[in-house]
PDB file of C-alpha atoms in Angstrom:
ATOM      1  CA  MET A  23      87.836 121.274  59.343  1.00 35.00           C
ATOM      2  CA  PRO A  24      88.047 121.663  63.149  1.00 41.00           C
ATOM      3  CA  ARG A  25      86.365 124.809  64.436  1.00 52.00           C
ATOM      4  CA  THR A  26      89.643 125.994  65.921  1.00 57.00           C
ATOM      5  CA  LEU A  27      91.209 126.019  62.449  1.00 64.00           C
ATOM      6  CA  SER A  28      88.200 127.532  60.700  1.00 77.00           C
ATOM      7  CA  PRO A  29      88.358 130.429  58.216  1.00 87.00           C
ATOM      8  CA  ASP A  30      87.160 132.697  61.034  1.00 91.00           C
ATOM      9  CA  GLY A  31      90.304 131.858  62.970  1.00 91.00           C
ATOM     10  CA  LEU A  32      92.443 132.479  59.904  1.00 94.00           C
ATOM     11  CA  ARG A  33      90.860 135.891  59.420  1.00 94.00           C
ATOM     12  CA  PHE A  34      91.349 136.624  63.118  1.00 94.00           C
ATOM     13  CA  ALA A  35      95.069 135.831  62.840  1.00 95.00           C
ATOM     14  CA  PHE A  36      95.736 137.968  59.792  1.00 96.00           C
ATOM     15  CA  GLY A  37      93.308 140.705  60.775  1.00 95.00           C
ATOM     16  CA  THR A  38      94.781 141.249  64.237  1.00 94.00           C
ATOM     17  CA  LEU A  39      98.447 140.341  63.715  1.00 95.00           C
ATOM     18  CA  THR A  40      99.066 142.117  60.399  1.00 96.00           C
ATOM     19  CA  VAL A  41      97.937 145.211  58.495  1.00 95.00           C
ATOM     20  CA  LEU A  42      96.942 143.080  55.523  1.00 94.00           C
ATOM     21  CA  PRO A  43      93.382 143.899  54.379  1.00 92.00           C
ATOM     22  CA  VAL A  44      91.662 140.973  56.088  1.00 93.00           C
ATOM     23  CA  LYS A  45      88.364 141.671  57.833  1.00 90.00           C
ATOM     24  CA  VAL A  46      87.820 140.003  61.202  1.00 91.00           C
ATOM     25  CA  THR A  47      84.234 138.719  61.188  1.00 86.00           C
ATOM     26  CA  ARG A  48      84.128 137.166  64.655  1.00 88.00           C
ATOM     27  CA  TRP A  49      85.665 138.249  67.969  1.00 86.00           C
ATOM     28  CA  ASP A  50      84.522 135.394  70.205  1.00 89.00           C
ATOM     29  CA  ARG A  51      86.774 132.948  72.016  1.00 91.00           C
ATOM     30  CA  ASP A  52      86.471 130.285  69.315  1.00 92.00           C
ATOM     31  CA  ALA A  53      87.706 132.708  66.668  1.00 93.00           C
ATOM     32  CA  ALA A  54      90.489 133.880  68.983  1.00 94.00           C
ATOM     33  CA  ARG A  55      91.539 130.276  69.585  1.00 95.00           C
ATOM     34  CA  GLY A  56      91.746 129.623  65.881  1.00 94.00           C
ATOM     35  CA  GLY A  57      93.541 132.901  65.332  1.00 95.00           C
ATOM     36  CA  MET A  58      96.262 132.073  67.820  1.00 96.00           C
ATOM     37  CA  LEU A  59      96.693 128.604  66.332  1.00 97.00           C
ATOM     38  CA  TRP A  60      97.001 130.174  62.863  1.00 96.00           C
ATOM     39  CA  ALA A  61      99.436 132.824  64.168  1.00 97.00           C
ATOM     40  CA  PRO A  62     102.585 131.046  62.853  1.00 98.00           C
ATOM     41  CA  LEU A  63     101.086 131.102  59.349  1.00 97.00           C
ATOM     42  CA  ALA A  64     100.632 134.856  59.655  1.00 97.00           C
ATOM     43  CA  GLY A  65     104.257 135.004  60.770  1.00 98.00           C
ATOM     44  CA  LEU A  66     105.346 132.940  57.783  1.00 98.00           C
ATOM     45  CA  THR A  67     103.619 135.432  55.484  1.00 98.00           C
ATOM     46  CA  VAL A  68     105.284 138.382  57.211  1.00 98.00           C
ATOM     47  CA  GLY A  69     108.648 136.625  56.999  1.00 98.00           C
ATOM     48  CA  VAL A  70     108.321 135.919  53.286  1.00 98.00           C
ATOM     49  CA  LEU A  71     107.487 139.566  52.608  1.00 98.00           C
ATOM     50  CA  ALA A  72     110.403 140.693  54.788  1.00 98.00           C
ATOM     51  CA  ALA A  73     112.786 138.364  52.966  1.00 98.00           C
ATOM     52  CA  GLY A  74     111.437 139.625  49.659  1.00 98.00           C
ATOM     53  CA  ALA A  75     112.285 143.207  50.589  1.00 98.00           C
ATOM     54  CA  GLY A  76     115.826 142.265  51.546  1.00 98.00           C
ATOM     55  CA  LEU A  77     116.391 140.180  48.426  1.00 98.00           C
ATOM     56  CA  LEU A  78     115.028 142.944  46.207  1.00 98.00           C
ATOM     57  CA  LEU A  79     117.538 145.406  47.601  1.00 98.00           C
ATOM     58  CA  LEU A  80     120.351 142.905  47.149  1.00 98.00           C
ATOM     59  CA  ALA A  81     119.288 142.383  43.534  1.00 98.00           C
ATOM     60  CA  LEU A  82     119.368 146.163  43.019  1.00 98.00           C
ATOM     61  CA  GLY A  83     122.947 146.311  44.247  1.00 97.00           C
ATOM     62  CA  ALA A  84     122.456 147.271  47.895  1.00 97.00           C
ATOM     63  CA  GLY A  85     124.793 145.955  50.562  1.00 97.00           C
ATOM     64  CA  ASN A  86     124.026 143.396  53.229  1.00 98.00           C
ATOM     65  CA  LEU A  87     123.464 146.020  55.922  1.00 98.00           C
ATOM     66  CA  LEU A  88     120.836 147.923  53.965  1.00 98.00           C
ATOM     67  CA  ALA A  89     119.109 144.661  53.050  1.00 98.00           C
ATOM     68  CA  ALA A  90     119.097 143.733  56.731  1.00 98.00           C
ATOM     69  CA  VAL A  91     117.548 147.064  57.723  1.00 98.00           C
ATOM     70  CA  ALA A  92     114.777 146.605  55.159  1.00 98.00           C
ATOM     71  CA  THR A  93     114.163 143.048  56.308  1.00 98.00           C
ATOM     72  CA  ALA A  94     113.844 144.152  59.925  1.00 98.00           C
ATOM     73  CA  ALA A  95     111.626 147.085  58.965  1.00 98.00           C
ATOM     74  CA  VAL A  96     108.988 145.080  57.090  1.00 98.00           C
ATOM     75  CA  PRO A  97     107.652 143.142  60.122  1.00 97.00           C
ATOM     76  CA  ALA A  98     107.425 146.414  62.052  1.00 96.00           C
ATOM     77  CA  VAL A  99     105.436 148.011  59.240  1.00 97.00           C
ATOM     78  CA  LEU A 100     103.189 144.982  58.785  1.00 97.00           C
ATOM     79  CA  THR A 101     102.282 145.003  62.486  1.00 95.00           C
ATOM     80  CA  ARG A 102     101.955 148.795  62.789  1.00 93.00           C
ATOM     81  CA  GLY A 103     104.870 148.592  65.203  1.00 95.00           C
ATOM     82  CA  LEU A 104     102.594 147.047  67.829  1.00 94.00           C
ATOM     83  CA  HIS A 105     104.984 144.287  68.825  1.00 96.00           C
ATOM     84  CA  LEU A 106     107.877 146.706  69.215  1.00 97.00           C
ATOM     85  CA  ASP A 107     105.644 149.078  71.164  1.00 96.00           C
ATOM     86  CA  GLY A 108     104.584 146.177  73.370  1.00 96.00           C
ATOM     87  CA  LEU A 109     108.208 145.251  73.972  1.00 97.00           C
ATOM     88  CA  ALA A 110     109.032 148.815  75.017  1.00 97.00           C
ATOM     89  CA  ASP A 111     106.005 149.084  77.307  1.00 96.00           C
ATOM     90  CA  THR A 112     106.775 145.714  78.890  1.00 97.00           C
ATOM     91  CA  ALA A 113     110.362 146.798  79.523  1.00 97.00           C
ATOM     92  CA  ASP A 114     109.113 149.988  81.182  1.00 96.00           C
ATOM     93  CA  GLY A 115     106.687 148.024  83.338  1.00 95.00           C
ATOM     94  CA  LEU A 116     109.275 145.495  84.414  1.00 95.00           C
ATOM     95  CA  GLY A 117     111.963 148.101  84.911  1.00 93.00           C
ATOM     96  CA  SER A 118     109.801 150.347  87.056  1.00 90.00           C
ATOM     97  CA  GLY A 119     110.105 148.070  90.066  1.00 87.00           C
ATOM     98  CA  LYS A 120     106.599 149.104  91.116  1.00 92.00           C
ATOM     99  CA  PRO A 121     103.699 146.876  92.239  1.00 91.00           C
ATOM    100  CA  ALA A 122     101.670 145.172  89.531  1.00 91.00           C
ATOM    101  CA  GLU A 123      98.860 147.746  89.430  1.00 92.00           C
ATOM    102  CA  ASP A 124     101.262 150.666  89.071  1.00 91.00           C
ATOM    103  CA  ALA A 125     103.406 148.820  86.547  1.00 93.00           C
ATOM    104  CA  LEU A 126     100.341 148.086  84.409  1.00 94.00           C
ATOM    105  CA  ARG A 127      99.387 151.758  84.559  1.00 94.00           C
ATOM    106  CA  ILE A 128     102.867 152.722  83.364  1.00 93.00           C
ATOM    107  CA  MET A 129     102.549 150.273  80.477  1.00 94.00           C
ATOM    108  CA  LYS A 130      99.271 151.881  79.357  1.00 91.00           C
ATOM    109  CA  GLN A 131     100.810 155.338  79.084  1.00 89.00           C
ATOM    110  CA  SER A 132     101.435 156.593  75.555  1.00 83.00           C
ATOM    111  CA  ASP A 133     105.029 157.675  76.149  1.00 87.00           C
ATOM    112  CA  ILE A 134     108.073 155.392  76.263  1.00 90.00           C
ATOM    113  CA  GLY A 135     110.418 155.504  79.226  1.00 92.00           C
ATOM    114  CA  PRO A 136     114.185 154.936  79.368  1.00 93.00           C
ATOM    115  CA  PHE A 137     113.899 151.172  79.858  1.00 95.00           C
ATOM    116  CA  GLY A 138     111.694 150.944  76.790  1.00 95.00           C
ATOM    117  CA  VAL A 139     113.981 153.091  74.650  1.00 96.00           C
ATOM    118  CA  LEU A 140     117.084 151.096  75.552  1.00 97.00           C
ATOM    119  CA  THR A 141     115.304 147.776  75.019  1.00 97.00           C
ATOM    120  CA  LEU A 142     114.052 148.860  71.587  1.00 97.00           C
ATOM    121  CA  LEU A 143     117.475 150.163  70.604  1.00 97.00           C
ATOM    122  CA  PHE A 144     119.398 147.031  71.487  1.00 98.00           C
ATOM    123  CA  THR A 145     116.709 144.693  70.150  1.00 98.00           C
ATOM    124  CA  LEU A 146     116.659 146.360  66.732  1.00 98.00           C
ATOM    125  CA  LEU A 147     120.450 146.547  66.656  1.00 98.00           C
ATOM    126  CA  ALA A 148     120.650 142.827  67.398  1.00 98.00           C
ATOM    127  CA  GLN A 149     118.093 142.002  64.715  1.00 98.00           C
ATOM    128  CA  VAL A 150     119.794 144.096  62.032  1.00 98.00           C
ATOM    129  CA  ALA A 151     123.264 142.841  62.957  1.00 98.00           C
ATOM    130  CA  ALA A 152     122.144 139.205  62.845  1.00 98.00           C
ATOM    131  CA  LEU A 153     120.344 139.658  59.529  1.00 98.00           C
ATOM    132  CA  ALA A 154     123.357 141.406  58.002  1.00 98.00           C
ATOM    133  CA  GLN A 155     125.568 138.506  59.077  1.00 98.00           C
ATOM    134  CA  ALA A 156     123.088 136.037  57.624  1.00 98.00           C
ATOM    135  CA  TYR A 157     123.003 137.877  54.280  1.00 98.00           C
ATOM    136  CA  GLU A 158     126.786 137.951  54.320  1.00 97.00           C
ATOM    137  CA  GLY A 159     126.720 134.155  54.369  1.00 96.00           C
ATOM    138  CA  SER A 160     124.390 134.044  51.354  1.00 97.00           C
ATOM    139  CA  TRP A 161     121.110 135.478  50.145  1.00 97.00           C
ATOM    140  CA  ALA A 162     119.465 132.160  51.000  1.00 97.00           C
ATOM    141  CA  ARG A 163     120.649 132.295  54.627  1.00 97.00           C
ATOM    142  CA  GLY A 164     119.372 135.829  54.974  1.00 98.00           C
ATOM    143  CA  ALA A 165     115.998 134.911  53.549  1.00 98.00           C
ATOM    144  CA  LEU A 166     115.750 131.830  55.765  1.00 98.00           C
ATOM    145  CA  ALA A 167     116.594 133.904  58.833  1.00 98.00           C
ATOM    146  CA  ALA A 168     113.860 136.412  57.988  1.00 98.00           C
ATOM    147  CA  VAL A 169     111.222 133.727  57.517  1.00 98.00           C
ATOM    148  CA  VAL A 170     112.177 131.634  60.540  1.00 98.00           C
ATOM    149  CA  SER A 171     112.374 134.585  62.930  1.00 98.00           C
ATOM    150  CA  ALA A 172     108.988 136.000  61.900  1.00 98.00           C
ATOM    151  CA  THR A 173     107.343 132.581  62.140  1.00 98.00           C
ATOM    152  CA  ALA A 174     108.941 131.839  65.512  1.00 98.00           C
ATOM    153  CA  ALA A 175     107.750 135.222  66.810  1.00 98.00           C
ATOM    154  CA  ARG A 176     104.121 134.352  66.063  1.00 98.00           C
ATOM    155  CA  LEU A 177     104.588 130.806  67.339  1.00 98.00           C
ATOM    156  CA  ALA A 178     105.532 132.389  70.660  1.00 98.00           C
ATOM    157  CA  LEU A 179     102.152 134.128  70.609  1.00 98.00           C
ATOM    158  CA  THR A 180     100.473 130.744  70.220  1.00 98.00           C
ATOM    159  CA  THR A 181     102.259 129.332  73.260  1.00 98.00           C
ATOM    160  CA  ALA A 182     101.668 132.520  75.275  1.00 98.00           C
ATOM    161  CA  ALA A 183      97.912 132.227  74.624  1.00 97.00           C
ATOM    162  CA  ARG A 184      97.710 128.680  75.974  1.00 97.00           C
ATOM    163  CA  ALA A 185      95.308 127.552  78.647  1.00 96.00           C
ATOM    164  CA  GLY A 186      96.405 128.347  82.183  1.00 95.00           C
ATOM    165  CA  VAL A 187      98.027 131.696  81.358  1.00 96.00           C
ATOM    166  CA  PRO A 188      95.738 134.380  82.841  1.00 95.00           C
ATOM    167  CA  ALA A 189      95.046 137.891  81.636  1.00 95.00           C
ATOM    168  CA  ALA A 190      96.358 140.754  83.766  1.00 92.00           C
ATOM    169  CA  ARG A 191      93.434 142.985  82.792  1.00 89.00           C
ATOM    170  CA  PRO A 192      89.798 142.182  82.004  1.00 84.00           C
ATOM    171  CA  GLU A 193      89.901 144.208  78.791  1.00 83.00           C
ATOM    172  CA  GLY A 194      92.063 144.566  75.681  1.00 78.00           C
ATOM    173  CA  LEU A 195      93.424 142.189  73.060  1.00 78.00           C
ATOM    174  CA  GLY A 196      95.512 140.398  75.680  1.00 84.00           C
ATOM    175  CA  ALA A 197      92.385 139.454  77.608  1.00 86.00           C
ATOM    176  CA  ALA A 198      90.627 138.417  74.395  1.00 90.00           C
ATOM    177  CA  VAL A 199      93.246 135.780  73.550  1.00 94.00           C
ATOM    178  CA  ALA A 200      94.619 134.826  76.985  1.00 94.00           C
ATOM    179  CA  GLY A 201      94.149 131.132  77.727  1.00 95.00           C
ATOM    180  CA  VAL A 202      92.322 130.303  74.486  1.00 96.00           C
ATOM    181  CA  VAL A 203      94.775 127.745  73.068  1.00 97.00           C
ATOM    182  CA  PRO A 204      94.685 124.192  74.472  1.00 96.00           C
ATOM    183  CA  ALA A 205      98.067 123.084  75.808  1.00 96.00           C
ATOM    184  CA  GLY A 206      98.110 120.212  73.337  1.00 96.00           C
ATOM    185  CA  GLY A 207      97.457 122.593  70.459  1.00 96.00           C
ATOM    186  CA  ALA A 208     100.350 124.814  71.535  1.00 97.00           C
ATOM    187  CA  LEU A 209     102.722 121.829  71.715  1.00 97.00           C
ATOM    188  CA  THR A 210     101.567 120.631  68.315  1.00 97.00           C
ATOM    189  CA  ALA A 211     102.225 124.074  66.844  1.00 97.00           C
ATOM    190  CA  VAL A 212     105.750 124.065  68.291  1.00 98.00           C
ATOM    191  CA  ALA A 213     106.421 120.619  66.830  1.00 98.00           C
ATOM    192  CA  VAL A 214     105.074 121.562  63.387  1.00 98.00           C
ATOM    193  CA  VAL A 215     107.019 124.824  63.142  1.00 98.00           C
ATOM    194  CA  THR A 216     110.214 123.198  64.431  1.00 98.00           C
ATOM    195  CA  ALA A 217     109.936 120.387  61.887  1.00 98.00           C
ATOM    196  CA  ALA A 218     109.171 122.836  59.072  1.00 98.00           C
ATOM    197  CA  GLY A 219     112.147 124.970  60.074  1.00 97.00           C
ATOM    198  CA  ALA A 220     114.430 121.960  60.106  1.00 97.00           C
ATOM    199  CA  ALA A 221     113.197 120.943  56.649  1.00 97.00           C
ATOM    200  CA  ALA A 222     113.860 124.437  55.309  1.00 97.00           C
ATOM    201  CA  GLY A 223     117.318 124.470  56.872  1.00 96.00           C
ATOM    202  CA  ALA A 224     118.109 121.134  55.224  1.00 96.00           C
ATOM    203  CA  TYR A 225     118.360 122.896  51.865  1.00 93.00           C
ATOM    204  CA  LEU A 226     121.447 124.699  53.179  1.00 94.00           C
ATOM    205  CA  GLY A 227     123.093 121.624  54.664  1.00 92.00           C
ATOM    206  CA  PRO A 228     122.850 119.055  57.480  1.00 93.00           C
ATOM    207  CA  TYR A 229     124.173 121.466  60.104  1.00 94.00           C
ATOM    208  CA  ASP A 230     121.544 124.035  59.207  1.00 96.00           C
ATOM    209  CA  THR A 231     118.834 121.434  59.755  1.00 97.00           C
ATOM    210  CA  LEU A 232     119.814 121.234  63.401  1.00 97.00           C
ATOM    211  CA  ARG A 233     120.564 124.928  63.789  1.00 97.00           C
ATOM    212  CA  THR A 234     117.226 126.038  62.372  1.00 98.00           C
ATOM    213  CA  ALA A 235     115.294 123.653  64.604  1.00 98.00           C
ATOM    214  CA  LEU A 236     117.354 124.846  67.568  1.00 98.00           C
ATOM    215  CA  ALA A 237     116.624 128.473  66.649  1.00 98.00           C
ATOM    216  CA  VAL A 238     112.876 127.831  66.835  1.00 98.00           C
ATOM    217  CA  LEU A 239     113.123 125.975  70.138  1.00 98.00           C
ATOM    218  CA  CYS A 240     115.401 128.578  71.714  1.00 98.00           C
ATOM    219  CA  ALA A 241     113.061 131.333  70.535  1.00 98.00           C
ATOM    220  CA  VAL A 242     110.105 129.654  72.214  1.00 98.00           C
ATOM    221  CA  ALA A 243     112.132 128.941  75.363  1.00 98.00           C
ATOM    222  CA  LEU A 244     113.342 132.542  75.817  1.00 98.00           C
ATOM    223  CA  ALA A 245     109.879 133.856  75.089  1.00 98.00           C
ATOM    224  CA  GLU A 246     108.506 131.473  77.702  1.00 98.00           C
ATOM    225  CA  LEU A 247     110.952 132.793  80.310  1.00 98.00           C
ATOM    226  CA  LEU A 248     109.787 136.335  79.645  1.00 98.00           C
ATOM    227  CA  LEU A 249     106.151 135.229  79.709  1.00 98.00           C
ATOM    228  CA  ARG A 250     106.506 133.526  83.090  1.00 97.00           C
ATOM    229  CA  HIS A 251     108.319 136.506  84.553  1.00 97.00           C
ATOM    230  CA  CYS A 252     105.567 138.839  83.350  1.00 97.00           C
ATOM    231  CA  VAL A 253     102.843 136.590  84.759  1.00 97.00           C
ATOM    232  CA  ARG A 254     104.570 136.604  88.133  1.00 96.00           C
ATOM    233  CA  ARG A 255     105.201 140.336  87.971  1.00 96.00           C
ATOM    234  CA  PHE A 256     101.882 141.575  86.557  1.00 96.00           C
ATOM    235  CA  GLY A 257      99.532 138.755  87.520  1.00 95.00           C
ATOM    236  CA  GLY A 258      98.955 137.766  83.900  1.00 95.00           C
ATOM    237  CA  VAL A 259      99.469 138.790  80.295  1.00 96.00           C
ATOM    238  CA  THR A 260      98.510 141.925  78.387  1.00 96.00           C
ATOM    239  CA  GLY A 261      98.682 142.904  74.746  1.00 94.00           C
ATOM    240  CA  ASP A 262     102.026 144.546  75.521  1.00 96.00           C
ATOM    241  CA  VAL A 263     103.369 141.324  76.980  1.00 97.00           C
ATOM    242  CA  PHE A 264     102.351 139.472  73.834  1.00 97.00           C
ATOM    243  CA  GLY A 265     104.301 142.008  71.805  1.00 97.00           C
ATOM    244  CA  GLY A 266     107.325 141.645  74.041  1.00 97.00           C
ATOM    245  CA  VAL A 267     107.166 137.866  73.787  1.00 98.00           C
ATOM    246  CA  ALA A 268     107.026 138.031  69.983  1.00 98.00           C
ATOM    247  CA  GLU A 269     110.019 140.359  69.639  1.00 98.00           C
ATOM    248  CA  THR A 270     112.020 138.309  72.134  1.00 98.00           C
ATOM    249  CA  ALA A 271     111.386 135.169  70.099  1.00 98.00           C
ATOM    250  CA  ALA A 272     112.233 136.866  66.793  1.00 98.00           C
ATOM    251  CA  THR A 273     115.521 138.247  68.114  1.00 98.00           C
ATOM    252  CA  THR A 274     116.517 134.967  69.748  1.00 98.00           C
ATOM    253  CA  ALA A 275     115.887 133.017  66.548  1.00 98.00           C
ATOM    254  CA  LEU A 276     118.018 135.436  64.526  1.00 98.00           C
ATOM    255  CA  VAL A 277     120.913 135.287  66.972  1.00 98.00           C
ATOM    256  CA  VAL A 278     120.904 131.481  67.107  1.00 98.00           C
ATOM    257  CA  LEU A 279     120.813 131.267  63.311  1.00 98.00           C
ATOM    258  CA  VAL A 280     124.095 133.178  62.947  1.00 97.00           C
ATOM    259  CA  LEU A 281     126.021 131.442  65.723  1.00 95.00           C
ATOM    260  CA  GLY A 282     128.509 128.699  64.981  1.00 78.00           C
TER     261      GLY A 282
END
């Protein structure tokens, strides 16, 4: 097994990206590289658990909206809300209009400003609305949407951690994983997740094969736009930026999956 896909990397992925009881045994760059390459698998696990929560409520007689709320809540719980917090902090930093150093200081503050609140509100509304529409189509479409969006969110972390993307600060989780993934590894991860998504969508019909693959690619593309803007604005990535990238990808995937 290549060192980048070693058990240490797997533990790094689950230990840092979820609250599951997985102990991280190594914090070096090799383990971080493996962890970021394994990130989509962590996302797949989160997505399956999220879909399970939604399907359980449907089986108990709940409506599509309540199932959608539960499905959106599970990823937040399983990440301690870190990705949503990162999204809010990134929105505050970008919305401040201040120089990079001041914007980074704003992002480190414990409170959430108006840009962060509004971004969180509309992001969660979009996620719940899209999931409710997916469940309205069928339980299988809702479950697929939950799994694909969570996996695409962590795939965006893989691409954001690729070589050539600098860290904005010398410390923190963002600095620990910035630039650790080879560009070829990131592209391979995108290809694998896109193909897996298309295969899963094929069970719902030929059109869903294309739509699911498109959802993954659009998620990565929108996340990449945010990533590049943050690198220009802040001089690199932070843990908050990674969170913002993940939530952007998740929301984009959900929206694409219910269009058409």
